[in-house]
Coordinates of C-alpha atoms in Angstrom, one line a residue:
X5 CA 52.9 36.5 73.6
X6 CA 49.7 34.6 72.7
X7 CA 48.7 33.8 69.1
X8 CA 45.6 36.0 69.6
X9 CA 47.8 39.1 70.1
X10 CA 49.5 38.7 66.7
X11 CA 48.0 41.0 64.0
X12 CA 51.1 41.3 61.9
X13 CA 53.7 38.6 61.1
X14 CA 56.6 40.9 61.9
X15 CA 55.6 40.6 65.6
X16 CA 57.3 37.2 65.4
X17 CA 60.6 38.9 65.1
X18 CA 62.8 38.6 68.2
X19 CA 60.8 35.8 69.8
X20 CA 62.8 32.9 71.2
X21 CA 62.6 29.4 69.9
X22 CA 60.6 28.4 73.0
X23 CA 58.1 31.2 72.4
X24 CA 57.8 30.3 68.7
X25 CA 57.1 26.7 69.8
X26 CA 54.4 27.9 72.0
X27 CA 52.9 29.9 69.1
X28 CA 53.2 26.7 67.0
X29 CA 51.1 24.7 69.5
X30 CA 48.5 27.5 69.6
X31 CA 48.3 27.5 65.8
X32 CA 47.6 23.8 65.8
X33 CA 45.1 24.0 68.5
X34 CA 43.2 26.8 66.8
X35 CA 43.4 25.1 63.4
X36 CA 42.1 21.8 64.8
X37 CA 39.4 23.4 66.8
X38 CA 38.1 25.4 63.8
X39 CA 38.2 22.7 61.2
X40 CA 36.6 20.2 63.6
X41 CA 33.7 22.7 63.9
X42 CA 33.4 24.0 60.3
X43 CA 35.0 21.3 58.2
X44 CA 37.8 22.1 55.8
X45 CA 41.4 21.3 54.9
X46 CA 43.3 19.8 57.9
X47 CA 46.5 17.9 57.1
X48 CA 48.2 20.5 54.8
X49 CA 48.1 23.4 57.3
X50 CA 49.2 21.3 60.3
X51 CA 52.3 20.2 58.4
X52 CA 53.7 23.6 57.7
X53 CA 53.3 25.4 61.1
X54 CA 57.0 25.5 61.9
X55 CA 57.9 26.1 58.2
X56 CA 55.7 29.2 58.3
X57 CA 57.0 30.6 61.6
X58 CA 60.7 29.9 60.6
X59 CA 60.3 31.5 57.2
X60 CA 58.5 34.6 58.6
X61 CA 61.1 35.1 61.2
X62 CA 63.6 35.8 58.4
X63 CA 61.4 38.2 56.4
X64 CA 60.1 41.7 56.6
X65 CA 56.5 41.2 55.6
X66 CA 56.0 44.9 55.2
X67 CA 58.1 44.5 52.0
X68 CA 58.8 40.9 51.3
X69 CA 56.3 38.6 49.6
X70 CA 55.5 35.0 50.2
X71 CA 53.5 33.2 47.5
X72 CA 51.7 30.0 48.7
X73 CA 51.0 27.3 46.3
X74 CA 47.4 26.1 47.0
X75 CA 45.9 28.1 49.8
X76 CA 44.9 25.3 52.1
X77 CA 48.4 24.9 53.3
X78 CA 48.4 28.6 54.3
X79 CA 46.0 28.4 57.3
X80 CA 49.0 29.1 59.7
X81 CA 49.8 32.1 57.5
X82 CA 46.2 33.3 57.9
X83 CA 46.4 32.9 61.7
X84 CA 49.4 35.2 62.0
X85 CA 48.3 37.8 59.5
X86 CA 45.4 39.3 61.5
X87 CA 42.7 36.7 61.0
X88 CA 42.8 34.9 64.3
X89 CA 39.7 36.5 65.8
X90 CA 37.5 35.6 62.8
X91 CA 39.1 32.3 61.9
X92 CA 36.1 30.5 63.3
X93 CA 34.2 31.8 60.2
X94 CA 36.5 29.7 57.9
X95 CA 34.8 28.8 54.6
X96 CA 31.5 30.2 55.8
X97 CA 29.5 32.9 54.0
X98 CA 31.2 36.3 54.4
X99 CA 33.9 34.6 56.5
X100 CA 37.5 33.8 56.1
X101 CA 38.1 32.1 52.7
X102 CA 39.5 28.6 52.5
X103 CA 42.1 29.8 50.0
X104 CA 44.2 32.9 49.6
X105 CA 42.5 36.0 48.2
X106 CA 44.2 39.2 47.4
X107 CA 41.1 41.2 48.4
X108 CA 40.9 39.5 51.8
X109 CA 44.3 40.5 53.3
X110 CA 47.3 42.5 52.2
X111 CA 49.6 39.6 53.0
X112 CA 47.8 37.3 50.5
X113 CA 50.0 38.4 47.7
X114 CA 48.6 36.0 45.1
X115 CA 45.3 34.0 44.9
X116 CA 45.9 30.3 45.4
X117 CA 43.3 27.8 44.5
X118 CA 44.8 25.5 42.0
X119 CA 48.2 23.9 42.4
X120 CA 51.6 24.5 40.6
X121 CA 51.2 28.3 40.2
X122 CA 53.4 29.7 42.9
X123 CA 56.8 29.7 41.3
X124 CA 55.5 31.3 38.1
X125 CA 53.8 34.1 40.1
X126 CA 56.7 34.6 42.4
X127 CA 59.2 34.8 39.5
X128 CA 56.9 37.4 37.8
X129 CA 57.0 39.5 40.9
X130 CA 60.8 39.1 41.2
X131 CA 61.3 40.2 37.6
X132 CA 58.9 43.2 38.2
X133 CA 60.9 44.1 41.3
X134 CA 64.2 44.1 39.4
X135 CA 62.7 46.1 36.5
X136 CA 61.6 48.8 38.9
X137 CA 64.9 48.7 40.9
X138 CA 63.1 47.7 44.1
X139 CA 64.6 45.6 46.9
X140 CA 62.5 42.9 48.5
X141 CA 62.6 39.1 48.9
X142 CA 60.2 36.9 46.9
X143 CA 59.4 33.4 48.2
X144 CA 57.3 30.6 46.6
X145 CA 56.2 27.8 48.9
X146 CA 55.3 24.7 46.9
X147 CA 54.5 21.1 47.8
X148 CA 56.2 18.1 46.2
X149 CA 52.8 17.1 44.9
X150 CA 52.5 20.3 43.0
X151 CA 55.8 19.6 41.3
X152 CA 54.0 17.0 39.2
X153 CA 52.2 19.9 37.5
X154 CA 53.9 21.0 34.3
X155 CA 53.5 24.7 35.1
X156 CA 55.8 24.4 38.1
X157 CA 58.5 22.7 36.0
X158 CA 58.1 25.3 33.3
X159 CA 58.7 28.0 36.0
X160 CA 61.7 26.2 37.4
X161 CA 63.2 25.9 33.9
X162 CA 62.7 29.7 33.4
X163 CA 64.0 30.7 36.8
X164 CA 67.1 28.5 36.5
X165 CA 68.0 30.5 33.3
X166 CA 68.1 33.8 35.4
X167 CA 71.2 33.5 37.5
X168 CA 71.0 37.0 38.9
X169 CA 67.3 37.0 39.7
X170 CA 66.8 36.4 43.4
X171 CA 64.0 34.0 44.1
X172 CA 63.6 31.5 47.0
X173 CA 61.6 28.4 46.3
X174 CA 60.7 26.4 49.4
X175 CA 59.8 22.8 48.6
X176 CA 57.5 21.5 51.2
X177 CA 58.1 17.7 50.9
X178 CA 55.5 15.7 52.7
X179 CA 55.2 12.8 50.2
X180 CA 51.6 13.8 49.6
X181 CA 49.2 16.0 47.7
X182 CA 45.6 15.0 48.1
X183 CA 46.1 11.5 46.8
X184 CA 49.5 9.8 47.2
X185 CA 51.9 11.4 44.7
X186 CA 52.7 9.7 41.5
X187 CA 55.3 10.3 38.8
X188 CA 59.1 10.3 38.4
X189 CA 59.8 13.4 40.5
X190 CA 58.0 12.3 43.7
X191 CA 59.4 8.8 43.2
X192 CA 62.9 10.2 42.9
X193 CA 62.5 12.3 46.1
X194 CA 61.1 9.3 47.9
X195 CA 63.9 7.0 46.6
X196 CA 66.5 9.3 48.1
X197 CA 64.5 9.6 51.3
X198 CA 64.2 5.8 51.6
X199 CA 67.5 4.9 50.1
X200 CA 69.5 2.1 51.9
X201 CA 72.0 4.6 53.4
X202 CA 69.3 6.7 54.9
X203 CA 67.4 3.7 56.2
X204 CA 70.7 2.3 57.6
X205 CA 71.3 5.6 59.4
X206 CA 67.7 5.8 60.7
X207 CA 67.4 2.1 61.8
X208 CA 70.9 1.1 62.8
X209 CA 73.4 3.9 63.1
X210 CA 72.5 5.2 66.5
X211 CA 72.2 1.7 68.0
X212 CA 75.6 0.6 66.6
X213 CA 77.6 3.7 67.6
X214 CA 76.0 5.3 70.6
X215 CA 78.2 3.4 73.0
X216 CA 81.5 4.6 71.5
X217 CA 82.7 7.4 73.8
X218 CA 84.2 9.8 71.2
X219 CA 81.1 9.4 69.0
X220 CA 78.4 10.1 71.6
X221 CA 78.5 13.9 71.7
X222 CA 78.8 14.2 67.9
X223 CA 76.2 11.5 67.0
X224 CA 73.5 13.9 65.8
X225 CA 75.9 15.9 63.7
X226 CA 77.4 12.8 62.1
X227 CA 73.9 11.3 61.4
X228 CA 72.8 14.5 59.7
X229 CA 76.0 14.7 57.6
X230 CA 75.6 11.2 56.4
X231 CA 71.9 11.8 55.6
X232 CA 72.8 14.8 53.5
X233 CA 75.4 12.8 51.7
X234 CA 72.9 10.1 50.9
X235 CA 70.3 12.5 49.5
X236 CA 72.7 14.8 47.7
X237 CA 71.5 13.4 44.4
X238 CA 68.2 15.3 44.9
X239 CA 70.1 18.6 45.1
X240 CA 72.1 17.7 42.0
X241 CA 69.0 17.7 39.9
X242 CA 68.0 21.2 41.0
X243 CA 71.6 22.4 40.8
X244 CA 71.7 21.3 37.2
X245 CA 68.6 23.3 36.6
X246 CA 70.3 26.4 37.8
X247 CA 69.2 26.6 41.4
X248 CA 71.3 26.7 44.5
X249 CA 70.0 23.7 46.5
X250 CA 69.8 23.6 50.3
X251 CA 68.5 20.7 52.3
X252 CA 66.8 18.6 53.2
X253 CA 65.9 20.5 56.3
X254 CA 63.7 19.1 59.2
X255 CA 60.5 21.0 58.6
X256 CA 59.6 20.9 62.3
X257 CA 62.9 22.1 63.7
X258 CA 62.6 25.8 64.1
X259 CA 66.3 26.5 64.8
X260 CA 67.4 24.6 61.7
X261 CA 64.7 26.2 59.5
X262 CA 65.6 29.8 60.6
X263 CA 69.3 29.2 60.1
X264 CA 68.7 27.7 56.6
X265 CA 66.4 30.5 55.5
X266 CA 68.7 33.2 56.7
X267 CA 71.6 31.6 54.8
X268 CA 69.4 31.2 51.7
X269 CA 68.5 34.9 51.7
X270 CA 72.2 35.8 51.3
X271 CA 72.7 33.8 48.0
X272 CA 72.4 35.5 44.7
X273 CA 70.1 33.9 42.1
X274 CA 67.4 31.3 42.4
X275 CA 67.6 29.1 45.6
X276 CA 65.6 26.0 46.5
X277 CA 65.3 25.0 50.1
X278 CA 64.1 21.4 50.5
X279 CA 62.0 21.0 53.7
X280 CA 60.8 17.7 54.9
X281 CA 57.5 17.9 56.8
X282 CA 54.8 15.5 58.0
X283 CA 51.3 16.2 56.7
X284 CA 48.9 16.4 59.6
X285 CA 51.7 17.0 62.1
X286 CA 50.5 17.3 65.7
X287 CA 47.3 15.3 65.3
X288 CA 47.9 11.6 65.5
X289 CA 45.0 10.5 63.4
X290 CA 45.9 13.0 60.6
X291 CA 49.5 11.8 60.6
X292 CA 48.4 8.2 60.3
X293 CA 45.8 8.7 57.6
X294 CA 47.1 11.6 55.4
X295 CA 44.6 10.9 52.6
X296 CA 41.5 10.8 54.8
X297 CA 42.5 13.8 56.8
X298 CA 43.6 16.0 53.9
X299 CA 40.1 17.6 54.3
X300 CA 37.3 16.8 56.6
X301 CA 33.7 17.5 57.2
X302 CA 33.0 18.6 60.8
X303 CA 34.4 15.9 63.2
X304 CA 34.9 15.0 66.8
X305 CA 38.4 16.0 67.8
X306 CA 38.7 13.3 70.5
X307 CA 37.8 10.4 68.2
X308 CA 38.6 11.9 64.8
X309 CA 35.3 10.6 63.4
X310 CA 32.9 12.7 61.3
X311 CA 29.9 14.1 63.2
X312 CA 27.0 12.1 61.8
X313 CA 24.2 13.7 59.9
X314 CA 20.7 13.9 61.6
X315 CA 19.3 11.8 58.8
X316 CA 20.7 9.3 56.3
X317 CA 21.5 10.8 52.9
X318 CA 21.3 9.2 49.5
X319 CA 24.6 8.3 47.9
X320 CA 26.7 11.0 46.4
X321 CA 26.9 11.5 42.7
X322 CA 30.6 10.7 42.8
X323 CA 29.9 7.4 44.6
X324 CA 27.2 6.4 42.0
X325 CA 29.5 7.4 39.2
X326 CA 32.4 5.3 40.7
X327 CA 30.2 2.3 41.3
X328 CA 28.7 2.3 37.8
X329 CA 32.1 2.8 36.2
X330 CA 33.6 -0.1 38.1
X331 CA 30.8 -2.4 37.1
X332 CA 31.2 -1.5 33.4
X333 CA 35.0 -1.8 33.6
X334 CA 34.8 -5.3 35.0
X335 CA 33.0 -6.3 31.8
X336 CA 35.1 -4.2 29.4
X337 CA 38.9 -4.2 29.8
X338 CA 39.2 -1.4 27.3
X339 CA 37.8 1.1 29.8
X340 CA 40.6 3.1 31.4
X341 CA 39.8 5.6 34.2
X342 CA 42.1 8.6 34.3
X343 CA 42.5 11.1 37.2
X344 CA 44.8 14.1 37.8
X345 CA 45.8 13.5 41.5
X346 CA 42.1 13.3 42.6
X347 CA 41.4 9.6 43.0
X348 CA 39.4 9.9 46.1
X349 CA 37.5 13.1 45.1
X350 CA 36.4 11.7 41.8
X351 CA 35.7 8.2 43.1
X352 CA 38.3 6.5 40.9
X353 CA 40.0 5.1 44.0
X354 CA 37.4 2.3 43.8
X355 CA 38.5 1.6 40.3
X356 CA 42.1 1.7 41.4
X357 CA 41.4 -0.8 44.2
X358 CA 39.4 -3.3 42.1
X359 CA 41.0 -2.9 38.6
X360 CA 44.4 -1.3 39.0
X361 CA 45.4 -2.1 35.5
X362 CA 42.5 0.0 34.2
X363 CA 43.3 3.1 36.3
X364 CA 45.8 5.9 35.7
X365 CA 46.8 8.8 38.0
X366 CA 48.9 11.3 36.1
X367 CA 49.5 13.6 39.1
X368 CA 48.5 17.3 39.1
X369 CA 48.8 17.5 35.3
X370 CA 45.4 18.0 33.7
X371 CA 46.9 18.9 30.3
X372 CA 48.8 15.7 30.2
X373 CA 45.7 13.7 31.3
X374 CA 43.7 15.0 28.3
X375 CA 46.3 14.3 25.7
X376 CA 47.1 11.0 27.3
X377 CA 43.4 10.1 26.9
X378 CA 43.6 11.1 23.2
X379 CA 46.5 8.7 22.7
X380 CA 44.6 5.9 24.4
X381 CA 41.5 6.6 22.2
X382 CA 43.7 6.4 19.1
X383 CA 44.5 2.8 20.0
X384 CA 40.9 1.8 20.6
X385 CA 40.7 2.1 24.3
X386 CA 37.8 3.8 26.1
X387 CA 39.3 6.5 28.2
X388 CA 37.1 8.0 30.9
X389 CA 38.7 11.3 32.1
X390 CA 37.3 12.1 35.6
X391 CA 38.4 15.7 36.4
X392 CA 36.5 18.4 38.4
X393 CA 34.9 21.0 36.1
X394 CA 37.1 23.8 37.5
X395 CA 40.3 21.8 37.0
X396 CA 39.5 20.7 33.5
X397 CA 39.8 24.4 32.5
X398 CA 43.6 23.8 32.8
X399 CA 43.5 21.4 29.9
X400 CA 41.4 23.5 27.6
X401 CA 43.9 23.7 24.7
X402 CA 44.3 20.0 24.8
X403 CA 40.6 19.4 24.7
X404 CA 40.4 21.5 21.5
X405 CA 43.5 20.5 19.6
X406 CA 44.2 16.9 20.8
X407 CA 40.7 15.6 21.3
X408 CA 38.0 17.6 19.4
X409 CA 39.9 18.5 16.2
X410 CA 40.8 14.9 15.8
X411 CA 37.3 13.8 16.9
X412 CA 38.5 11.2 19.3
X413 CA 36.1 9.2 21.5
X414 CA 37.2 10.5 24.9
X415 CA 34.6 10.5 27.7
X416 CA 35.0 13.5 30.0
X417 CA 33.3 13.2 33.4
X418 CA 33.2 16.6 35.1
X419 CA 32.5 16.3 38.8
X420 CA 31.9 19.4 41.0
X421 CA 30.0 21.1 38.2
X422 CA 27.9 24.0 39.4
X423 CA 27.9 25.3 43.0
X424 CA 30.4 23.6 45.3
X425 CA 30.0 25.7 48.4
X426 CA 32.8 26.5 50.9
X427 CA 35.7 26.2 48.5
X428 CA 34.7 29.5 46.8
X429 CA 35.4 31.0 43.4
X430 CA 38.4 28.9 42.5
X431 CA 36.4 25.7 42.7
X432 CA 32.9 26.7 41.5
X433 CA 32.2 24.7 38.4
X434 CA 30.5 27.6 36.5
X435 CA 32.0 27.6 33.1
X436 CA 32.1 24.1 31.6
X437 CA 28.9 24.4 29.6
X438 CA 30.1 27.5 28.0
X439 CA 33.7 26.5 27.4
X440 CA 32.8 23.1 26.0
X441 CA 29.7 24.0 24.0
X442 CA 31.6 26.1 21.5
X443 CA 34.0 23.3 20.4
X444 CA 33.0 21.3 17.3
X445 CA 32.5 17.6 17.7
X446 CA 31.8 17.8 21.4
X447 CA 28.6 16.2 22.9
X448 CA 27.4 17.6 26.2
X449 CA 25.0 16.1 28.7
X450 CA 24.0 16.4 32.3
X451 CA 21.7 14.1 34.5
X452 CA 18.8 15.3 36.4
X453 CA 19.4 12.7 39.2
X454 CA 21.7 9.8 40.1
X455 CA 19.7 7.2 38.1
X456 CA 20.0 9.2 35.0
X457 CA 23.7 9.6 35.7
X458 CA 24.1 5.8 35.5
X459 CA 22.5 5.9 32.1
X460 CA 24.8 8.7 31.0
X461 CA 27.9 6.8 32.1
X462 CA 26.8 3.9 29.9
X463 CA 26.0 6.3 27.1
X464 CA 29.4 8.1 27.3
X465 CA 31.3 4.8 27.2
X466 CA 29.3 3.4 24.3
X467 CA 29.5 6.6 22.2
X468 CA 32.4 6.2 19.8
X469 CA 31.6 8.9 17.2
X470 CA 33.7 11.5 19.0
X471 CA 34.3 13.2 22.3
X472 CA 31.5 13.4 24.9
X473 CA 31.2 15.1 28.3
X474 CA 29.0 14.7 31.3
X475 CA 28.8 17.2 34.1
X476 CA 27.4 16.3 37.5
X477 CA 27.3 18.1 40.9
X478 CA 29.1 17.8 44.2
X479 CA 27.0 16.3 46.9
X480 CA 24.2 13.7 47.3
X481 CA 21.6 12.5 44.9
X482 CA 17.8 12.6 45.3
X483 CA 17.4 9.1 46.6
X484 CA 15.8 7.7 43.4
X485 CA 16.1 3.9 42.8
X486 CA 19.4 2.8 41.2
X487 CA 20.1 -0.2 39.0
X488 CA 22.9 -2.7 39.5
X489 CA 23.1 -3.6 35.8
X490 CA 21.0 -3.5 32.6
X491 CA 21.4 0.2 32.1
X492 CA 20.3 1.4 28.7
X493 CA 22.0 4.1 26.7
X494 CA 20.2 7.4 26.0
X495 CA 19.6 8.6 22.5
X496 CA 22.1 11.4 21.8
X497 CA 20.5 14.8 21.7
X498 CA 17.1 13.7 23.0
X499 CA 15.4 15.2 26.1
X500 CA 12.1 14.3 27.8
X501 CA 9.0 16.1 28.8
X502 CA 8.2 15.6 32.5
X503 CA 5.1 17.8 32.9
X504 CA 2.6 19.4 30.5
X505 CA 0.9 22.8 30.7
X506 CA -0.1 25.5 28.3
X507 CA 1.1 28.7 30.0
X508 CA 4.9 28.6 30.2
X509 CA 7.6 26.2 29.0
X510 CA 10.4 25.5 31.6
X511 CA 13.5 23.8 30.2
X512 CA 15.9 22.5 32.9
X513 CA 19.4 21.2 32.4
X514 CA 21.0 18.8 34.9
X515 CA 20.6 19.7 38.5
X516 CA 18.0 22.4 37.8
X517 CA 15.4 20.0 36.5
X518 CA 14.0 19.2 39.9
X519 CA 13.8 22.8 41.1
X520 CA 12.0 23.5 37.8
X521 CA 9.5 20.8 38.6
X522 CA 9.0 22.3 42.1
X523 CA 8.6 25.8 40.6
X524 CA 5.9 24.4 38.2
X525 CA 4.0 23.1 41.2
X526 CA 4.2 26.5 42.9
X527 CA 3.0 28.2 39.7
X528 CA 0.1 25.8 39.6
X529 CA -1.1 27.2 42.9
X530 CA -1.4 30.5 41.1
X531 CA -3.5 28.9 38.3
X532 CA -0.5 28.8 35.9
X533 CA 0.3 25.5 34.3
X534 CA 3.8 24.9 33.1
X535 CA 5.3 22.3 30.8
X536 CA 8.7 21.1 32.0
X537 CA 11.4 19.6 29.8
X538 CA 14.5 17.7 31.1
X539 CA 16.9 18.7 28.3
X540 CA 19.5 16.0 29.1
X541 CA 21.7 17.4 26.3
X542 CA 22.8 20.9 25.6
X543 CA 24.7 19.8 22.5
X544 CA 23.1 18.6 20.4
X545 CA 20.0 20.3 21.7
X546 CA 16.7 18.5 21.2
X547 CA 15.1 21.1 18.9
X548 CA 12.5 18.7 17.7
X549 CA 11.1 18.7 21.2
X550 CA 11.8 22.3 22.2
X551 CA 10.9 24.4 19.2
X552 CA 7.3 23.3 18.6
X553 CA 6.5 23.6 22.3
X554 CA 8.1 27.0 22.5
X555 CA 6.1 28.2 19.5
X556 CA 2.9 26.8 20.8
X557 CA 3.2 28.1 24.4
X558 CA 5.0 31.3 23.6
X559 CA 6.9 31.8 26.9
X560 CA 10.2 30.0 27.6
X561 CA 12.3 29.8 30.8
X562 CA 15.7 28.1 30.9
X563 CA 17.3 26.9 34.1
X564 CA 21.0 26.0 34.6
X565 CA 23.5 25.8 37.4
X566 CA 26.3 27.5 35.5
X567 CA 27.2 30.8 33.9
X568 CA 24.5 32.4 31.8
X569 CA 27.0 33.9 29.3
X570 CA 27.3 31.2 26.6
X571 CA 25.6 28.6 28.7
X572 CA 22.5 26.4 28.3
X573 CA 20.0 29.3 28.1
X574 CA 22.1 30.9 25.4
X575 CA 22.0 27.6 23.5
X576 CA 18.2 27.5 23.7
X577 CA 17.9 31.2 22.7
X578 CA 20.2 30.7 19.7
X579 CA 18.2 27.7 18.5
X580 CA 15.0 29.7 18.7
X581 CA 16.4 32.6 16.8
X582 CA 18.0 30.3 14.2
X583 CA 14.5 28.7 13.6
X584 CA 12.8 32.1 13.5
X585 CA 10.8 31.2 16.6
X586 CA 10.4 34.7 18.2
X587 CA 9.2 34.2 21.8
X588 CA 10.2 35.8 25.0
X589 CA 12.9 33.9 26.8
X590 CA 13.8 34.2 30.5
X591 CA 17.2 32.7 31.3
X592 CA 17.9 31.8 35.0
X593 CA 21.3 30.7 36.1
X594 CA 24.5 32.3 37.4
X595 CA 25.0 35.9 36.2
X596 CA 28.4 37.5 35.4
X597 CA 29.7 37.3 39.0
X598 CA 32.1 35.2 40.9
X599 CA 30.3 33.0 43.4
X600 CA 32.0 33.3 46.7
X601 CA 32.3 30.7 49.5
X602 CA 29.1 29.8 51.3
X603 CA 26.9 26.8 51.8
X604 CA 25.3 25.6 48.5
X605 CA 21.8 26.6 49.8
X606 CA 23.0 30.1 50.6
X607 CA 24.5 30.4 47.2
X608 CA 21.3 29.2 45.5
X609 CA 19.3 31.8 47.4
X610 CA 21.8 34.6 46.6
X611 CA 21.6 33.7 42.9
X612 CA 17.8 33.4 42.9
X613 CA 17.9 29.7 42.1
X614 CA 15.6 28.2 44.7
X615 CA 12.4 26.8 43.5
X616 CA 10.4 29.5 45.2
X617 CA 12.6 32.2 43.6
X618 CA 12.3 30.6 40.2
X619 CA 8.5 30.6 40.4
X620 CA 8.5 34.2 41.5
X621 CA 10.9 35.2 38.7
X622 CA 8.5 33.5 36.2
X623 CA 5.5 35.3 37.7
X624 CA 7.2 38.7 37.6
X625 CA 8.5 38.1 34.0
X626 CA 5.4 36.8 32.3
X627 CA 2.3 37.0 34.6
X628 CA 2.2 40.5 36.2
X629 CA -1.3 41.1 34.9
X630 CA -2.5 37.8 36.4
X631 CA -0.9 38.6 39.7
X632 CA -2.5 42.1 39.7
X633 CA -5.9 40.4 39.0
X634 CA -5.4 38.0 41.9
X635 CA -4.6 40.9 44.3

């Protein structure tokens, strides 16, 4: 049987170990070939190929449910659940999603974009099953990195209290998440894995005993027995929490995996199977560099190097943010950069490298990151919390209660704000303007380009009257000149006027300022002259600048790369109403829809946010009579 013939995971039943190994090789080949062409997550899926095949051999997937924690480790799952023939469309518009989606495939039982959710979801399904008197197996597959998230521990605590609820948790232990794991739990797992008895067995046991005749035939069995004894303390922790513990199991040994899973299914109550895997397994470069090959842009399979762009690009916003923060931190030891397991993505790996004592990685624990920063601020430190817009949603209660109510000077830096492209709805930074704008004491700002970002980093660190947040996009800047030092702070709540005209007022926020300027030039070709404001701040809003111009010009357009409901345009409209300035307002941004995976340019076009579409929208909204005259 070839991988391309598999449309249903139950087709794996009855295959020999040799046949399954052939399928495993084909999965890796297809996975590598696809990600090399399209870009995407590489290491996580390569590491769980045998785990997936071994687990699915023991399940009836017409009834049983597997819940994957973070969908990018489920690419092998996608390849054996009917998506082989369109897998080449991975993360492309209208193609296979990079994460699990219930609407994409009946075997995607729970959407998986953010970490640490699988055990909670699987336990909920198990409890529903029991309440309805149904019979099926429920399995959660979670990485050791995701165990640093409090939600996973909450779910384990709950499940361990239900001795008659059948639930299988598969711990995929590869010592990694996106960045190297931090915290007591990964350290404990690693300590057991690298304990002197295990190292002795690995390094010396075979050499010392292989020549003793009566030992030779039993060598592997004795080695495994001693290893299990050495790491038994890992199991003791989970046993104390109410789980039956099994493992550690070689995550690339199909026979051992199948036998262990079959045994686990016979046990009543919650069971945890500890599986040791290698992230990036089967691709040497990914095995050696597990951080770099977690996810890749399109790359050359033979060399492992990224395919170069046709033309040089300006530095990314994340790189400019990182460089500026390091420069400031070198001069101010009170600055502490905080990340939630995303050192490389946020650029804080540079701070970690240069100033390790001013860097904290809390693991996949955004709630803890926020309250930790509040504690640091209480003691006079300058915490800079760098978390993706979509991930900061997970720490919302802490933003409200622990930071804003106490009016603590925490600086939130929200990377990946707005359209993020191929990662899809789980990662689009659509809501931060709306969810932060409504909280008292919070200041919100967004740069129009990378030079203004530098000024906002300084502004955020210097601002000590309360919390302040800056959103900035994924991707590269505009190529404007940058400064190495001497940055000036911006006046809080003050925008700037970039272009003057009497026919329409365009107010852009953050990334939409440049498209607004381009739209103004297009309008000028139609004889319509626009004023353009770079708002800089949505809270406080520069009403001293906006209100007189709005009243004078009489037509207002707002531009934002975020949800329209409660967003920047809403803030402008509210300010106009509160001041009794009654003028028509056209809000352009992201409507009440989920933005699916596609390239950013495709998403902008779908949402009507290209400069040409903005100009056309303005013409249709305010200047139909002029258009008719021209025609």
